[in-house]
Coordinates of C-alpha atoms in Angstrom, one line a residue:
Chain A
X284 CA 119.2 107.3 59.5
X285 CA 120.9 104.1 60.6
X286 CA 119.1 101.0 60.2
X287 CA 118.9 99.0 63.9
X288 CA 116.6 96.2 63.2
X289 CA 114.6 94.7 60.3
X290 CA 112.5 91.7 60.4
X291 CA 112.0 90.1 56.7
X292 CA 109.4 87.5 55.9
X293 CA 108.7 87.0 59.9
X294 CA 106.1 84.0 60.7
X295 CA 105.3 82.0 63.7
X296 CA 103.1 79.6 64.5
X297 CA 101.6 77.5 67.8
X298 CA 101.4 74.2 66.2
X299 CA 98.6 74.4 63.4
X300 CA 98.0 77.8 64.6
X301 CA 99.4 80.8 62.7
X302 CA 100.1 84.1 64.4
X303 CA 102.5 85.9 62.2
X304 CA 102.6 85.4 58.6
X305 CA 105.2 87.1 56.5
X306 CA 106.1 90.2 58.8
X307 CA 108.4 92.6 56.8
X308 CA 109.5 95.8 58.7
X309 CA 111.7 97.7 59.7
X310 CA 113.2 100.3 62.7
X311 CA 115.6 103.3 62.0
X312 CA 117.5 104.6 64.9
X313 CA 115.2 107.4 66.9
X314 CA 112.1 105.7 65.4
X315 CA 108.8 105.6 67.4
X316 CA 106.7 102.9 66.0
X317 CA 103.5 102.4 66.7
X318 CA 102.0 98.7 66.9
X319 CA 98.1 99.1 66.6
X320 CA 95.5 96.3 66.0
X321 CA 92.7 94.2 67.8
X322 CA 93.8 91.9 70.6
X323 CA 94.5 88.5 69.0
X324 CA 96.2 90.3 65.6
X325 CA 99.5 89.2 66.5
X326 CA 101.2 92.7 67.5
X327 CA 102.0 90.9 71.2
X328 CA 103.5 88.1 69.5
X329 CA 105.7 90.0 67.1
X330 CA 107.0 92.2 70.1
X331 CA 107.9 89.2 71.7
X332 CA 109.4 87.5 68.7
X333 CA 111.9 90.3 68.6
X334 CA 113.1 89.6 72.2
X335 CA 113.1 86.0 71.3
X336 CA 110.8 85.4 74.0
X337 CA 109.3 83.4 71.5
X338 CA 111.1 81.8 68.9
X339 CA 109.6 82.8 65.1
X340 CA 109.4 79.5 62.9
X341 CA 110.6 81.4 59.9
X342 CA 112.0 84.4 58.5
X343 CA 114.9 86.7 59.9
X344 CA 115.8 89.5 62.1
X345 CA 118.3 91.3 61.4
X346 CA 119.7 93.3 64.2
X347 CA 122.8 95.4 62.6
X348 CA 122.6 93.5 59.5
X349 CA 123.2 90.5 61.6
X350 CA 120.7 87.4 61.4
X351 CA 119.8 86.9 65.3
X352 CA 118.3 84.1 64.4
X353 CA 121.7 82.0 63.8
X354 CA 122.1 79.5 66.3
X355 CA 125.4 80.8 67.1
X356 CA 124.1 84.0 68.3
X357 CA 124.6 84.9 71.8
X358 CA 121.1 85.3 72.7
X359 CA 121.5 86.9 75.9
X360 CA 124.0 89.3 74.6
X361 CA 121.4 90.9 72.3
X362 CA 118.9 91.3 74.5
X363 CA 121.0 93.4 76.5
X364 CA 120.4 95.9 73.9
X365 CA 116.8 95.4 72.6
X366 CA 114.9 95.9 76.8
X367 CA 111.4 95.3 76.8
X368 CA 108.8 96.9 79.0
X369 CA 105.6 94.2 79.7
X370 CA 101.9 94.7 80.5
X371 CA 102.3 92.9 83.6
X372 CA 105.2 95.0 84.6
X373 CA 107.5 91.5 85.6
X374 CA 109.4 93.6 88.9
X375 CA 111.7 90.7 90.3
X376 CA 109.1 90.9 93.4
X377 CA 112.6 89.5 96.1
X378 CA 113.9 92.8 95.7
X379 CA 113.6 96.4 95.9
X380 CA 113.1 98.6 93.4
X381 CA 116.9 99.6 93.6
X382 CA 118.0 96.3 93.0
X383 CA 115.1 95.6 90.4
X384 CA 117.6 98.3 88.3
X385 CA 120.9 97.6 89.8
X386 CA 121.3 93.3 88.6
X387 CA 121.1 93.6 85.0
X388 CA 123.6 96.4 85.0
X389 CA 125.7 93.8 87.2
X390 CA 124.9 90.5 86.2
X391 CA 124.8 91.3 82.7
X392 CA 126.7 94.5 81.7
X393 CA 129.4 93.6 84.4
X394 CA 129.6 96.4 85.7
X395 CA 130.6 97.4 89.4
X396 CA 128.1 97.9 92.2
X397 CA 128.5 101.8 92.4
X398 CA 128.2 102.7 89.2
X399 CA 125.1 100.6 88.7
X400 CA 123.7 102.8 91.9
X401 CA 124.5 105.6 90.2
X402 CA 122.6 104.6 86.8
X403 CA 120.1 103.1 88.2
X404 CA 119.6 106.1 90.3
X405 CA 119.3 108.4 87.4
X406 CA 116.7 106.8 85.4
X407 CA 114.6 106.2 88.9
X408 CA 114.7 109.9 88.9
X409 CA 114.2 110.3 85.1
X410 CA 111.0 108.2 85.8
X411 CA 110.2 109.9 89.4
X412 CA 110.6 107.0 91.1
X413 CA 114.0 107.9 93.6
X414 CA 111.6 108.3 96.9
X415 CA 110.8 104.9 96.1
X416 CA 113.8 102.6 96.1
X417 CA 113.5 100.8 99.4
X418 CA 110.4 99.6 98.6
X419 CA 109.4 96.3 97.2
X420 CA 107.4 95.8 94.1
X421 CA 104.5 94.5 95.8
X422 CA 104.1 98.0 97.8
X423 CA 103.6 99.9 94.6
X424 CA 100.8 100.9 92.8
X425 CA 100.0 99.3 89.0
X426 CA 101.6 103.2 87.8
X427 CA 104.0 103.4 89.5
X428 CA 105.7 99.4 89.0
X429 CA 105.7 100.3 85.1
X430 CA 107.8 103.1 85.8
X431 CA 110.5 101.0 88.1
X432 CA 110.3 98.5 85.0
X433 CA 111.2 101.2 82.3
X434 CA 113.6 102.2 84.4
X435 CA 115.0 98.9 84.8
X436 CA 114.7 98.4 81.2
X437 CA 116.5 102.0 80.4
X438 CA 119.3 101.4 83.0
X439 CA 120.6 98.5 80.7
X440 CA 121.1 101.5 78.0
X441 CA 119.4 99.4 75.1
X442 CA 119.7 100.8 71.4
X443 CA 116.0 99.9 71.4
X444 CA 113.3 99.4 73.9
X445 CA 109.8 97.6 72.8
X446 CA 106.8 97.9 75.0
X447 CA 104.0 95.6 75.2
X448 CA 101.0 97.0 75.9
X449 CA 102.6 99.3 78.6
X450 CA 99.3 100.7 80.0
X451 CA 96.6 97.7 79.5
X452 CA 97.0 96.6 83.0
X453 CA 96.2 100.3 84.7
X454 CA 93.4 102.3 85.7
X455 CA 92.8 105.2 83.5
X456 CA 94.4 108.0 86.2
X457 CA 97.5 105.8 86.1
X458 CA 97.7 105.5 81.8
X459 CA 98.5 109.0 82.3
X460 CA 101.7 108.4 84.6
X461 CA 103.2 105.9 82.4
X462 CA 102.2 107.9 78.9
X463 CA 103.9 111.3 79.9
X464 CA 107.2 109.0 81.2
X465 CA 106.7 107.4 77.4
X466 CA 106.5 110.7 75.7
X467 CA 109.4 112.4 77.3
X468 CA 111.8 109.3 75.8
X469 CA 110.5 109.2 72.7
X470 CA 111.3 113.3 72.9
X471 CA 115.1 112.8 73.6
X472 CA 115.3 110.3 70.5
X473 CA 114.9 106.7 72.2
X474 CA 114.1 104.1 69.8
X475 CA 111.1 102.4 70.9
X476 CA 108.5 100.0 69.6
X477 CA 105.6 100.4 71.2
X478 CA 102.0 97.6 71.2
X479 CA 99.7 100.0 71.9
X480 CA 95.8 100.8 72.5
X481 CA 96.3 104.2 73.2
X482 CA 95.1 105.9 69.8
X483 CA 95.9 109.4 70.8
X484 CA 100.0 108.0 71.9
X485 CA 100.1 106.2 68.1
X486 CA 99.1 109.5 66.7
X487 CA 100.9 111.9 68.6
X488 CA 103.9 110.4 69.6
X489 CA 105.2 108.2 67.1
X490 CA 106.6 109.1 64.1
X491 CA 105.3 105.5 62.5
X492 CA 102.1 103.8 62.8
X493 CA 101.6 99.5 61.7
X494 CA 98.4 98.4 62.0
X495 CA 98.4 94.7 62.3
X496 CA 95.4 92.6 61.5
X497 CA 95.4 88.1 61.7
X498 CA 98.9 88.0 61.3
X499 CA 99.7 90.3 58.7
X500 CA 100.9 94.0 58.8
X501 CA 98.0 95.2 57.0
X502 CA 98.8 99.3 56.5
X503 CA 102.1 101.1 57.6
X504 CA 102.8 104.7 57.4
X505 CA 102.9 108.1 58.7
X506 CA 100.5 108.9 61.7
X507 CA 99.1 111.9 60.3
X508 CA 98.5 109.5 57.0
X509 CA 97.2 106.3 58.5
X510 CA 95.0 108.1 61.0
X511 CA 93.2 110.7 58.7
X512 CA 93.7 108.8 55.3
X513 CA 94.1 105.1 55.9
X514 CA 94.2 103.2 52.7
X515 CA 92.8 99.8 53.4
X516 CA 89.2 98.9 54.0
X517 CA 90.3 97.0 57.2
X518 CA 92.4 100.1 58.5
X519 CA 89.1 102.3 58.3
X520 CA 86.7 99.5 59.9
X521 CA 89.4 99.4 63.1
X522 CA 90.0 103.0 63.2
X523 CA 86.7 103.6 63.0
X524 CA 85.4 101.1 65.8
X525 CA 88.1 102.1 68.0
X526 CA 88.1 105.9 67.7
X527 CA 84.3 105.6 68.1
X528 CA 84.8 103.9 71.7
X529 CA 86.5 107.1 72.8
Chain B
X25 CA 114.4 50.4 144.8
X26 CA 112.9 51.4 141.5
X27 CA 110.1 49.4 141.1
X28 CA 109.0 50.7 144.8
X29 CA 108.8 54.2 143.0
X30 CA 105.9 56.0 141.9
X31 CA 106.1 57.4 138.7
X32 CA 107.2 60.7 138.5
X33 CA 110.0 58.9 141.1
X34 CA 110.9 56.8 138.4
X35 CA 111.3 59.6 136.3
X36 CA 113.3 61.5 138.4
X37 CA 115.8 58.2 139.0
X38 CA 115.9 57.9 135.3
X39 CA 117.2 61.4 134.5
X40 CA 119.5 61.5 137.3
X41 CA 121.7 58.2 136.2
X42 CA 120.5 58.8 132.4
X43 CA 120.1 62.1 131.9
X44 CA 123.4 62.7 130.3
X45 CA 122.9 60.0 127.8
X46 CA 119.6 61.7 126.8
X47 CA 120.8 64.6 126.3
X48 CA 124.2 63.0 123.8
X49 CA 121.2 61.2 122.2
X50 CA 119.1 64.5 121.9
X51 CA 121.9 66.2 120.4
X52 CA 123.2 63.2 117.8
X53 CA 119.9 63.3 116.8
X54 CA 119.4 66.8 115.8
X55 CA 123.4 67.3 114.3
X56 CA 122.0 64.5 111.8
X57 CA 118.9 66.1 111.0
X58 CA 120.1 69.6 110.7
X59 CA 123.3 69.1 108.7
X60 CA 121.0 66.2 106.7
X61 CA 118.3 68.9 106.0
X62 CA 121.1 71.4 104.5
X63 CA 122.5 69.0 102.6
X64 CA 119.3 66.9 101.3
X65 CA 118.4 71.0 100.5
X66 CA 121.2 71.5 98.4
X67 CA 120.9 68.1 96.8
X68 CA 117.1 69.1 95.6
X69 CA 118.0 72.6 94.7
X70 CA 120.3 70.9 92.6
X71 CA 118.0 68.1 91.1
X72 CA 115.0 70.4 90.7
X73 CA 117.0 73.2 89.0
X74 CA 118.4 70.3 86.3
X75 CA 114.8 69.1 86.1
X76 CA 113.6 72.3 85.0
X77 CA 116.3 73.4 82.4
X78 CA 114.0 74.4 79.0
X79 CA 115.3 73.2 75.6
X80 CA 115.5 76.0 73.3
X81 CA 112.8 75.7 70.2
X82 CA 114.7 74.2 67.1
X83 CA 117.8 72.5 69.5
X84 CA 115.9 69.3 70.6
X85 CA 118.2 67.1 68.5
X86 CA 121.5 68.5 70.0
X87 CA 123.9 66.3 71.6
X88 CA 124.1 68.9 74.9
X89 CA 120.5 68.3 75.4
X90 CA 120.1 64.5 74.7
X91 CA 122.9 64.7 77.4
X92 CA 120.1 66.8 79.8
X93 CA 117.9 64.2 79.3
X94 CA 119.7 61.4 80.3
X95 CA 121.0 63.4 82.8
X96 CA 117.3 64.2 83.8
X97 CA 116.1 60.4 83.6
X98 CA 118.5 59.4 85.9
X99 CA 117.8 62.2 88.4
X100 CA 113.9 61.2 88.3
X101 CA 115.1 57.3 88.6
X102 CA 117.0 58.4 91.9
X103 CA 114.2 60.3 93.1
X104 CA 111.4 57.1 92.4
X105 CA 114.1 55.3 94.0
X106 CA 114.4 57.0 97.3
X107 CA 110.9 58.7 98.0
X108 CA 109.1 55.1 97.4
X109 CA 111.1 53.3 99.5
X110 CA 111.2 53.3 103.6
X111 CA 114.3 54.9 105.2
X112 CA 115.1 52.6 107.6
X113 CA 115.8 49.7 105.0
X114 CA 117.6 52.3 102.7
X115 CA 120.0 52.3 105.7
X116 CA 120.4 49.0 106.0
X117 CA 121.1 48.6 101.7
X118 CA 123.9 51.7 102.2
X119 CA 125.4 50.2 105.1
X120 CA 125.7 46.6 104.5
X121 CA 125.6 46.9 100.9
X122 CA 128.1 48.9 100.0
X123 CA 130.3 46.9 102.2
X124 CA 129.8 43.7 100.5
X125 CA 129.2 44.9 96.8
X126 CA 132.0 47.2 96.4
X127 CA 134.0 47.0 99.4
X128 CA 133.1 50.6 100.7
X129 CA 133.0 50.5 104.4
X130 CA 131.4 53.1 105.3
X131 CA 131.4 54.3 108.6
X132 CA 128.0 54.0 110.6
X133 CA 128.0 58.1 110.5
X134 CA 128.8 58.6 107.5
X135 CA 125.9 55.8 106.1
X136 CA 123.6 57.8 108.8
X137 CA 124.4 61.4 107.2
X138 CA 124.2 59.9 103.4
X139 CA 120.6 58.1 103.9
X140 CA 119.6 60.7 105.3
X141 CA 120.6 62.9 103.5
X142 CA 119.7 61.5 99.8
X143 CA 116.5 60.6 101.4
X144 CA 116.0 64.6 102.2
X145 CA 117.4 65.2 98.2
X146 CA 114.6 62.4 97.1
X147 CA 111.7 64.9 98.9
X148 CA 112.8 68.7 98.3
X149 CA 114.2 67.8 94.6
X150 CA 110.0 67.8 94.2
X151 CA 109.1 70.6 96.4
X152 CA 112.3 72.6 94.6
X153 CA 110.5 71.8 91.2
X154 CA 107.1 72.7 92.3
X155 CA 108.4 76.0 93.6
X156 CA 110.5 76.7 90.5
X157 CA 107.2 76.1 88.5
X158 CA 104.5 78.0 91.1
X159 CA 106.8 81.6 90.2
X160 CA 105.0 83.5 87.4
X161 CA 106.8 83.0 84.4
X162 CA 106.8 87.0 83.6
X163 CA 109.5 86.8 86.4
X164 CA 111.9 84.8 84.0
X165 CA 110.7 86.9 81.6
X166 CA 111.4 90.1 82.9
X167 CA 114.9 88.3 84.0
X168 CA 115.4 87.5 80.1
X169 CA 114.1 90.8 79.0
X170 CA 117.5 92.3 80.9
X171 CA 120.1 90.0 78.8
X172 CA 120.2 87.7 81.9
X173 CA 120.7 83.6 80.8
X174 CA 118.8 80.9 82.1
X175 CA 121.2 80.4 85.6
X176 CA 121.4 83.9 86.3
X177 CA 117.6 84.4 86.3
X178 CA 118.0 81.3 88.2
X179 CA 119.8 82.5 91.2
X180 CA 119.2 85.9 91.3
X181 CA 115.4 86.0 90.6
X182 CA 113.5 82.6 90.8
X183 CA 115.4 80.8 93.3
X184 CA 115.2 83.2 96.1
X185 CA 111.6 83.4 95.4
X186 CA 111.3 79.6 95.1
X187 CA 113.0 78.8 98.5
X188 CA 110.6 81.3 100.3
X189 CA 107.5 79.9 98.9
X190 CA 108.8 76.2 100.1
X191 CA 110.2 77.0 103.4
X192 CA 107.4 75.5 105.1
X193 CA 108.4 72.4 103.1
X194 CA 111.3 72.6 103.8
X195 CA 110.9 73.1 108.1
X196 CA 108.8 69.8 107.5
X197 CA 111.3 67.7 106.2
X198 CA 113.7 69.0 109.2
X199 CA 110.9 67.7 111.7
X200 CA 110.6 64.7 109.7
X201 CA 114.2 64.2 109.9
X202 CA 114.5 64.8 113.2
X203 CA 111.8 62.1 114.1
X204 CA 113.3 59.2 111.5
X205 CA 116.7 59.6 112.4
X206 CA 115.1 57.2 114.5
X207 CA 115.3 54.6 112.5
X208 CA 118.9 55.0 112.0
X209 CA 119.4 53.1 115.3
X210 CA 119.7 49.8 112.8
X211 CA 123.3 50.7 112.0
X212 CA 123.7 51.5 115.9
X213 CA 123.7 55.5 115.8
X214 CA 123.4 56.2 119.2
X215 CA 121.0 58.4 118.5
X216 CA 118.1 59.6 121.2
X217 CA 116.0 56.3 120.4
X218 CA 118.7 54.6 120.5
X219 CA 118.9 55.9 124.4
X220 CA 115.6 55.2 125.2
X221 CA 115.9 51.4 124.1
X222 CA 118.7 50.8 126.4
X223 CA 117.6 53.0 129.3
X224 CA 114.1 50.7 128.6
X225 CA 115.9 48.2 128.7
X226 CA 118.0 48.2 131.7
X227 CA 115.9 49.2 134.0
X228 CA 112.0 47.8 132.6
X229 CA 111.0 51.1 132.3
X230 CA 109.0 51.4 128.9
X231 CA 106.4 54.0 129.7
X232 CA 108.7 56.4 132.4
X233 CA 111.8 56.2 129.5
X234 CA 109.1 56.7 126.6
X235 CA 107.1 59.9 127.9
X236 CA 110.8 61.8 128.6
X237 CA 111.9 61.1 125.2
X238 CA 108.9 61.8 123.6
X239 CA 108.8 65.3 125.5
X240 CA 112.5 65.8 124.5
X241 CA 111.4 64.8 120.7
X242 CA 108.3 67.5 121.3
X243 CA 110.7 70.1 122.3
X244 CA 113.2 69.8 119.5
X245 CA 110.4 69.7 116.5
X246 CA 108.2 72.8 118.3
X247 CA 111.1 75.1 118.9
X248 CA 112.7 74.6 115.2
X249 CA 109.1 74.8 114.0
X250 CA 108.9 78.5 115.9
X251 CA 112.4 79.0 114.5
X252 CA 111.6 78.9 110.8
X253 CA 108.3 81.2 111.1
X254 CA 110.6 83.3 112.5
X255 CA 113.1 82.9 109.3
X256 CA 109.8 83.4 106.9
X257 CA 109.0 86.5 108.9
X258 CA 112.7 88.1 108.0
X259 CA 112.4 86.7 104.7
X260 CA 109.0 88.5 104.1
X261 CA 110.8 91.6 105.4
X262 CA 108.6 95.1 106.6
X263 CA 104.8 95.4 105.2
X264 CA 106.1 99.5 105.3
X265 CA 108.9 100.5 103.3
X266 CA 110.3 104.0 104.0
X267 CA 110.1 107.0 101.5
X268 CA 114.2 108.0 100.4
X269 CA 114.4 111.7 101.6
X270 CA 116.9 114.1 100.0
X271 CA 119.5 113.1 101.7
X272 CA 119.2 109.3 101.0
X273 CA 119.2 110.2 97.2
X274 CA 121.9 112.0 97.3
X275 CA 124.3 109.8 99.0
X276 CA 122.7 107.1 96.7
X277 CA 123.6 109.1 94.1
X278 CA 126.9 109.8 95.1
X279 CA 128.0 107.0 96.7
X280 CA 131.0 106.6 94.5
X281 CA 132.9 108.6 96.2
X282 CA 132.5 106.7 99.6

């Protein structure tokens, strides 16, 4: 499968701090990757490095073979087509949930009012959100903003969408809203990235699990592999900790 | 004659030889204020958007952004400049000064718009900035996330947010304005103070000319105080939103061909 995106030798740091430290990885079109790891490994920080919400210190990404990197890149342009779904949904809060999914498409994409309507109307109803557009973000329950937001993100059409932490900030009834929504993409071939807690969504879903541990990607591999057979001492200690909480 | 008068007699003889002159004043006095305000608004948008422009990691030793910070120095200089010093001799420095340093002779309304105005800029450039900076910064995130640049998010997302959390501010430096245009009487705006001194003066009647102006002042500042909560009100919009029925979808939907 086509190569989108590759990150080679990936490192950032806050000042003296180091938070990544020679990521290497890399997503094939139709990929769901998996982004395990305790809070404070880094997996938040990569997610974000990729959207250039923060800037890495070293390294590349290449998106298409192309260094995003370079200064000359239009940084704008290419986040366009990597969206990002947060764990504190970020819903423009002046407007409705129509127009939450409507500017990009206009501001950005150029296109005209109608068609945006249109769009945006199709992934409110993809995510069962269309009896909702009048209302404003703050009227909306933790569930049911995360939807609006992925379909905000999916009405800019990205080639990949990375999700951080998607369900972190909900109440356990409401993980469930947002999962099945997750699910259903990843089952019509959406590349996605997702920074994840929920074991059971890394194991089922995705057909590529990294477990990230102090700044390094510590194992990578199959689900069904790093789940049931994980090689690394420090895979086992997590998986073990985390699958006993459940 | 007037002195003979008791007070409310005075009052009465006042408003019926002045009471047109009150009312000119009244209105010069809120035409400066209001079209002040807007501008002084527009001026600290302005400012307070430049103030808050990021540098990108890795670009501070660009020429573009050593430009931004000059740029940015000298907005802060003007705003030191103008909120630490009083109004009322800033008029007197625009007026005369400009006059006998460069030759600009400004006309007395147009020195009492651009004091005022500036003076306004000084104020909300700070309020615009705190306001910028009070919005959660997942808003600009979620605006980046989209592929929109730093402007866009700007205008379409962090602005509008921004000027409804410092509208209060902002109805406070129209009341302000509508008080110190006051002082604006020093380059001879015939403004409603301006009234009241020569009413006062003519006729020895401090207290009687005082107490109508200062009821005239009072109605001006409470009614565009009651205004504005009505503004923040529409701004807020409904606490209920109404669920889209079939119908609605559909034409949403289908809107193109309308």
């Amino acid at each position: 499968m086509e190569k989108i995106l590759e990150l080679s030798h990936l490192g950032k740091s806050f000042g003296n701090h180091v938070v990544l430290r020679d990521i290497n990885f890399s997503v094939k079109k139709g990929d769901v990757i998996s982004v395990i790891g305790a809070s404070g490994s880094g997996k938040s920080t990569m997610l974000r490095c990729i959207n250039l919400l923060e800037t890495p210190t070293s390294g590349e990404i290449l998106f298409h073979d192309t260094n995003i990197l370079n200064k000359e890149n239009d940084i704008p342009a290419y986040r366009s087509k990597v969206g990002m779904v947060f764990q504190s949904f970020n819903l423009f809060s002046n407007m409705s949930v129509l127009d939450n999914c409507i500017v990009g498409q206009v501001k950005v994409l150029k296109k005209n009012k109608e068609d945006a309507r249109q769009k945006a109307m199709q992934f409110l109803t993809k995510v069962g959100m269309e009896p909702y557009i009048h209302a404003k973000p703050r009227q909306l329950s933790g569930g049911q903003k995360q939807r609006v937001a992925i379909a905000r993100a999916l009405a800019m059409e990205p080639e990949v969408l990375l999700f951080d932490e998607p369900t972190s900030a909900l109440d356990p009834l409401m993980v469930g809203e947002v999962l099945n929504v997750m699910k259903t993409l990843a089952s019509e071939g959406l590349t996605m990235i997702v920074v994840t807690h929920e074991m059971s969504f890394a194991r089922d879903v995705s057909n590529h699990v990294v477990y990230m541990d102090d700044g390094f990607i510590v194992e990578e591999g199959a689900p069904s592999q790093l789940f049931s057979e994980p090689k690394e001492e420090k895979t086992k200690a997590f998986l073990a900790t985390i699958l006993a909480e459940k | 004659m007037i002195s003979e008068m008791n007070f409310l007699g005075r009052i009465i003889y006042i408003l019926q030889s002045y009471g047109v002159s009150y009312l000119t004043g009244a209105g010069t006095t809120l035409l400066i204020a209001l079209v002040s305000t807007v501008i002084g608004c527009l001026i600290g948008f302005a400012v307070g958007v430049i103030q808050t422009i990021p540098v990108r990691e890795g670009n501070e030793r660009t020429p573009g952004v050593y430009f931004l910070k000059l740029c940015q120095m000298i907005l802060h200089a003007y705003v030191e400049l103008f909120r630490g010093t009083p109004m009322i001799v800033q008029a007197v420095f625009i007026y005369y000064g400009l006059a006998q340093i460069w030759g600009i002779q400004l006309g007395m309304w147009q020195a009492a718009f651009l004091v005022v105005s500036v003076n306004t800029g000084a104020y909300m450039a700070e309020s615009v900035r705190g306001g910028i900076i009070s919005i959660d910064s997942g808003q600009m995130e979620g605006a980046k996330s989209i592929g929109m640049n730093h402007f866009q998010a700007m205008i379409s997302v962090i602005l509008p947010q921004a000027f409804r959390n410092i509208l209060p501010q902002i109805g406070n430096n129209l009341i302000i304005n509508i008080k110190d245009t006051s002082v604006l009487s020093v380059i001879s705006i015939v403004d409603l103070f301006f009234v009241h001194k020569s009413v006062s003066g003519a006729l020895y009647t401090y207290f009687e000319s005082a107490s109508i102006v200062m009821l005239i002042y009072l109605t001006m500042t409470v009614t565009v105080s009651r205004l504005l909560r009505l503004l923040e009100k529409y701004l807020d919009g409904s606490e209920n939103y109404e669920l889209a029925d079939c119908m609605d979808i559909g034409n949403q939907m289908h809107k193109k061909g309308a």
